[in-house]
Each structure stands twice: as structure tokens, then as C-alpha cells.
XYZ file of C-alpha atoms in Angstrom:
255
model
C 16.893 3.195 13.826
C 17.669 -0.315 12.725
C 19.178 -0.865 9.095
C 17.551 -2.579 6.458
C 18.972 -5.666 5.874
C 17.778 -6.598 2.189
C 17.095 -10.636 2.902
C 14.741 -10.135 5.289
C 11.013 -10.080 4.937
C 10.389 -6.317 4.526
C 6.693 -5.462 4.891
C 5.270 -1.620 3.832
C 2.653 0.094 5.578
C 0.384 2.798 3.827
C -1.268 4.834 6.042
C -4.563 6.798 5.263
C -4.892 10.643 4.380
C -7.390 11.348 1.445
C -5.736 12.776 -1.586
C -1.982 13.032 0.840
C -1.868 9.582 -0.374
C -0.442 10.638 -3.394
C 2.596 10.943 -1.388
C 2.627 6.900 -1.386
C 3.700 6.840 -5.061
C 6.389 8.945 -3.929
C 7.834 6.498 -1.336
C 7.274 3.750 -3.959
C 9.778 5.343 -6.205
C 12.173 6.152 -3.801
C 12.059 2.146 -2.779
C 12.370 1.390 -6.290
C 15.386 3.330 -6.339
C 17.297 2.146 -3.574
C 16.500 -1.227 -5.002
C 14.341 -2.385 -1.849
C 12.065 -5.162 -2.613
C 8.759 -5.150 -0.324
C 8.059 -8.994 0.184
C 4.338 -7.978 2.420
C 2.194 -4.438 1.813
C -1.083 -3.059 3.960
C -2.948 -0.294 3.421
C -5.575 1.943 5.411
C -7.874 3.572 3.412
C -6.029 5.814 0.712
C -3.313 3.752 1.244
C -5.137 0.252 0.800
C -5.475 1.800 -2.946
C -1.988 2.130 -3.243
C -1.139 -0.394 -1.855
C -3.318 -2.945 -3.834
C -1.563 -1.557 -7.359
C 1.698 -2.071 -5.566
C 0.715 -5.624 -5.146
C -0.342 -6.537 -8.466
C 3.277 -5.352 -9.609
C 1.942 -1.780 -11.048
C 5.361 0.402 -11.009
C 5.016 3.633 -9.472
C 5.030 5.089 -13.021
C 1.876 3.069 -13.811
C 0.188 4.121 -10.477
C 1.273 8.107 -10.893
C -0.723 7.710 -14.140
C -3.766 6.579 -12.117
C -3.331 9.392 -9.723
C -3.020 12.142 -12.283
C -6.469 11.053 -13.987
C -8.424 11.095 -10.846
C -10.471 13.849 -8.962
C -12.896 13.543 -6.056
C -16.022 12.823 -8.454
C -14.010 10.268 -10.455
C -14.306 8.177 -6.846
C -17.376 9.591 -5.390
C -20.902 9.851 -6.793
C -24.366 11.206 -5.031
C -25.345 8.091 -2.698
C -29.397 8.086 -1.821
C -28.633 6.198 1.436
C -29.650 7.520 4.365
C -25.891 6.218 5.849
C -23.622 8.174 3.235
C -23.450 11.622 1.514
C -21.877 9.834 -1.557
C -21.119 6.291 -2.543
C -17.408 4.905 -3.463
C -18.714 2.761 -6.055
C -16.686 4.226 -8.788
C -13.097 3.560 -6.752
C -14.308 -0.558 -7.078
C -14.375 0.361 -10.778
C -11.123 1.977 -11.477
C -9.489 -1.054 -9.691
C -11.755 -3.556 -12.003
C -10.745 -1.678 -15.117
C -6.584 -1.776 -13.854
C -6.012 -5.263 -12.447
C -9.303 -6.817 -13.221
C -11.777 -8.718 -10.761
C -9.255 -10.166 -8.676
C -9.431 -12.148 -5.084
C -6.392 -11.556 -2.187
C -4.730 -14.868 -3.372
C -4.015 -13.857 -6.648
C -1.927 -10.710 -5.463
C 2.026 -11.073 -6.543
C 2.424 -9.260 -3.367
C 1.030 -10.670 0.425
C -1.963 -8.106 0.282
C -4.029 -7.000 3.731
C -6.221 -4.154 4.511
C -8.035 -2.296 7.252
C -11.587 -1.661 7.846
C -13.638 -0.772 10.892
C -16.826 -2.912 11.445
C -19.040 0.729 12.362
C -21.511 -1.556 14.156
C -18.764 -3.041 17.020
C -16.040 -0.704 17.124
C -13.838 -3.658 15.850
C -10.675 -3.605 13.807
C -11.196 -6.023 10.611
C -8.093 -6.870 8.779
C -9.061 -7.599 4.982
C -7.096 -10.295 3.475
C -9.575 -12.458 1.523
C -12.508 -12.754 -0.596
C -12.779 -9.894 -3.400
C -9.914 -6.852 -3.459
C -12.329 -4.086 -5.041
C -15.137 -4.945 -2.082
C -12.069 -4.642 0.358
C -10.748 -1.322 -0.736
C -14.342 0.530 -0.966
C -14.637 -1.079 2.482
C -11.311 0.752 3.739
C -11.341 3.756 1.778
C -15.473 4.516 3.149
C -15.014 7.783 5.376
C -17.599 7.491 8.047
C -21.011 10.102 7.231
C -18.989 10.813 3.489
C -19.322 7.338 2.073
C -22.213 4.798 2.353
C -21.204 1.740 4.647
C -20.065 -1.443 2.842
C -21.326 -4.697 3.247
C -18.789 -7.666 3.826
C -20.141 -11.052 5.477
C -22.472 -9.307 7.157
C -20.691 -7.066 8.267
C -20.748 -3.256 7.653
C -17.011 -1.938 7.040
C -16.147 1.741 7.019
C -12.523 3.317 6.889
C -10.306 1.698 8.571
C -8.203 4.963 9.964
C -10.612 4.933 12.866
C -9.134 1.414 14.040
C -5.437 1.310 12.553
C -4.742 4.030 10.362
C -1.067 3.037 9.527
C -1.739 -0.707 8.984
C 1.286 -2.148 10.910
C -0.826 -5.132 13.147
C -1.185 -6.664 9.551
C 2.294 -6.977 8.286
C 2.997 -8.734 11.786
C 0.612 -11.176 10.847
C 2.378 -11.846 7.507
C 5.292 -12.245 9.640
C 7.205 -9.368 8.031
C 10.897 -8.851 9.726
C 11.223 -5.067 9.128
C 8.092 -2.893 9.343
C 8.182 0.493 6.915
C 5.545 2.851 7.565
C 4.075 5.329 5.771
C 2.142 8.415 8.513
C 0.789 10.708 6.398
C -0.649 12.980 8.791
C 1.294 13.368 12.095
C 2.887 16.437 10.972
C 0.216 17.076 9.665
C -0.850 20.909 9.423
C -4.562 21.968 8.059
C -5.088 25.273 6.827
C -8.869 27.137 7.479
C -10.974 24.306 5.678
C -12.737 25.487 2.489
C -16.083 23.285 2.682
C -17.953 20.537 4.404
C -15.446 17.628 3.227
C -12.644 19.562 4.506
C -14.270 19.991 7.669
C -15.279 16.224 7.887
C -11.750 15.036 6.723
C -10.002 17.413 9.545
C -12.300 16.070 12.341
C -11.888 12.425 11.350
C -7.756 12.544 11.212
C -7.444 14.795 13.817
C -8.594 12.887 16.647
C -6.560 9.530 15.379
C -3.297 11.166 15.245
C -1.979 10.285 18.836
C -3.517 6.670 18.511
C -1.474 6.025 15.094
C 1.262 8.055 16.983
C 1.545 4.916 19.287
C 0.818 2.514 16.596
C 3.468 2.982 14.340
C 6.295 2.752 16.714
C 5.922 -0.821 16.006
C 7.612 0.225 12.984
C 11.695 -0.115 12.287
C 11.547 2.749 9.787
C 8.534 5.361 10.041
C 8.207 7.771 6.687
C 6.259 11.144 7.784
C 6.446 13.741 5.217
C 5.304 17.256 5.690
C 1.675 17.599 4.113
C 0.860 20.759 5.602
C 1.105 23.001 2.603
C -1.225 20.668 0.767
C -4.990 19.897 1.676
C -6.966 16.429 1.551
C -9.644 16.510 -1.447
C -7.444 18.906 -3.903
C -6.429 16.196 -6.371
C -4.420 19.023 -8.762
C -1.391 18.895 -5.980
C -1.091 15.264 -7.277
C 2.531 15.888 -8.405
C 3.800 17.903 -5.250
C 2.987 15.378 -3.167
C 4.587 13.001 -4.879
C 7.754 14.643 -4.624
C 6.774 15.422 -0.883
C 6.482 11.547 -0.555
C 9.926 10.813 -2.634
C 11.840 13.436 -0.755
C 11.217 12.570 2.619
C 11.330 8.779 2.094
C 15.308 9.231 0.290
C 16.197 11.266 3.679
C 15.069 8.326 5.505
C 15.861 5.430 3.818
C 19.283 6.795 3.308
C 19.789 6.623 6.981
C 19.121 2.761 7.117
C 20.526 1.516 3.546
């Protein structure tokens, strides 16, 4: 496990996870606290979310705020698409009402994201043109959320492609890679209803692929989510703390 060496270009990588992602505010903190400044930040999904506050400066305070007001049908609504159960559409307008309408270049952070073009198969890495497009584009579970357009394109979650956005942050030319895996240890109990079930399904068969994807990765953060499930947005603040705790035992092996 290589040490962090705080002048070099230190890129983060959010994985996906549904409502686990609240564990990403929780490794924010903890890399606020050791004082580690992230100079590039990618995020799959939940974690392109995340990662997009993180990149318009909002502390983890600001984005644990955010968190705690959301539930599933603050960022879902009944879609009438014949490609969708529900439409995102309300996730592009929490982002407009907390950092505004903003592009990729005017990020304080290097910003990228991961979608999946659900034509192709092909991995599309997000890193121009509008933010809110991008991150309805990355957070769109496939057969939950309605496909979204982008140059022609139609983009769906990018967990199916890269679900711990690492490929990115190499492209930004970051020196040391820290990566967020939300689910490899990863536990579900019996699922409760037919988003469960979908949510289970879709992360269970990526788990080996990000397995192999994130040892690209000089410092991998995998808390243990398996007391928590993926749509219950009351565990907000326990996974948090899941996040915080297991990112201090790890970063205080490499600081």
C-alpha cells in the first residue's frame, strides 16, 4: 500500500451504490480531516452526485445537509416512457437549485463521470457540456430510470461499464488513485420490493468486474454496507459514519 505523498496529484474515485453513497460524505470528512486535498474527482452514478458537490467546493457539512433532505421520491418521479419505471428529472433539479446551471469547465475541481451508452455496450466518460444532464445520465439505473439523451446518444448508469470510476482520473493524469467500492463487501439482506430486487441484480453481477477495476487504485476504501440496504434514505447518518470510519482506518495506514 503506497503512502500518500501530499504534492502529488491525488485523484478520488466514487463508486456507485444507491443510497450506500451516503457513505461518500463520510470519506469526504475523513479527507478533510487528515488535511488531504483531492486535486481530480469521478463519480459513477451515486457517486457522480457526490462527487459533483465535492467539485464545486461544497464541504462535506454542506453535502450531509443535502443527503439528510432527500428520499427516493425527492429524485424519482412516475416516468410515462415505455424505457423507465420513473424519471430522474428531479436529481437535475436539486443540483440546479445547489450550484446552479453549470458546464464541466467551471468546476473548482477536474470533474468526470461515467455513463453507459445502453445502445453499444460502450463506456462514456462525461467530462463536458452540462453537469446536471451528466449526472441524470450516470445516476439512470437501467429498467428504473428513463434513458438520457446526450449527443445522440442514450446514457444509462454507468456501474454497468466502470462502477468505481478509476479509467477517468488516469485521464486527468492523477498520481495517486483513491477509491471509493461501495459494494464489494457488500451483503444484501431478503429484498423488501421490486427496487430492491432490481438494485441487487444490477450490483451483483458487477462486483468481480469493479473487483478488477479498482486495483488500479493506490488506496481502495470498502466499508461494510451490509447492515444497511440501497433505497432506505433514513440510514443517511449511519452510513456516513460507516464511510468516515473505514476511510480513517485506511488512510491512517498511508498518511
Amino acid at each position: 500500500m503506497k503512502k500518500i505523498k501530499r504534492k502529488k496529484r491525488i485523484g478520488l474515485a466514487l463508486g456507485g451504490g444507491a443510497v450506500l453513497g451516503a457513505a461518500h460524505i463520510g470519506v469526504l470528512k475523513a479527507l478533510e480531516e487528515f488535511n488531504i486535498s483531492i486535486s481530480c474527482i469521478a463519480g459513477t452514478s451515486i457517486g457522480a452526485f457526490i462527487s459533483t458537490l465535492a467539485a464545486f467546493n461544497k464541504s462535506w457539512k454542506e453535502i450531509n445537509k443535502i443527503a439528510l433532505d432527500l428520499n427516493w421520491f425527492d429524485i424519482s418521479q412516475i416516468s410515462l416512457s415505455q424505457k423507465g419505471l420513473l424519471s430522474n428529472k428531479k436529481f437535475k433539479n436539486i443540483l440546479l437549485n445547489t450550484i446552479g446551471d453549470k458546464d464541466f469547465k467551471q468546476s473548482h475541481i477536474p470533474l468526470s463521470m461515467i455513463a453507459t451508452d445502453i445502445s453499444s455496450g460502450e463506456k462514456v466518460i462525461l467530462k463536458e457540456g452540462k453537469i446536471s444532464s451528466a449526472v441524470m445520465a450516470s445516476t439512470c439505473l437501467p429498467g428504473i430510470f428513463t434513458p438520457v439523451e446526450i449527443n445522440n446518444r442514450s446514457l444509462v448508469d454507468g456501474g454497468i461499464v466502470e462502477n468505481v470510476p478509476v479509467t477517468p482520473l488516469k485521464e486527468m493524469h492523477a498520481d495517486y488513485i483513491i477509491a471509493v467500492d461501495l459494494i464489494n463487501r457488500y451483503s444484501s439482506k431478503k429484498p423488501e420490493n421490486i427496487v430492491n430486487i432490481l438494485l441487487n441484480s444490477f450490483y451483483f453481477t458487477i462486483i468481480t468486474a469493479t473487483e478488477l477495476q479498482t486495483k488500479e487504485a493506490d488506496l481502495i476504501i470498502e466499508p461494510d454496507l451490509t447492515r444497511f440496504n440501497m433505497v432506505d434514505t433514513h440510514q443517511v447518518t449511519d452510513l456516513i459514519e460507516a464511510g468516515y470510519s473505514e476511510a480513517v482506518r485506511m488512510l491512517q495506514k498511508v498518511v
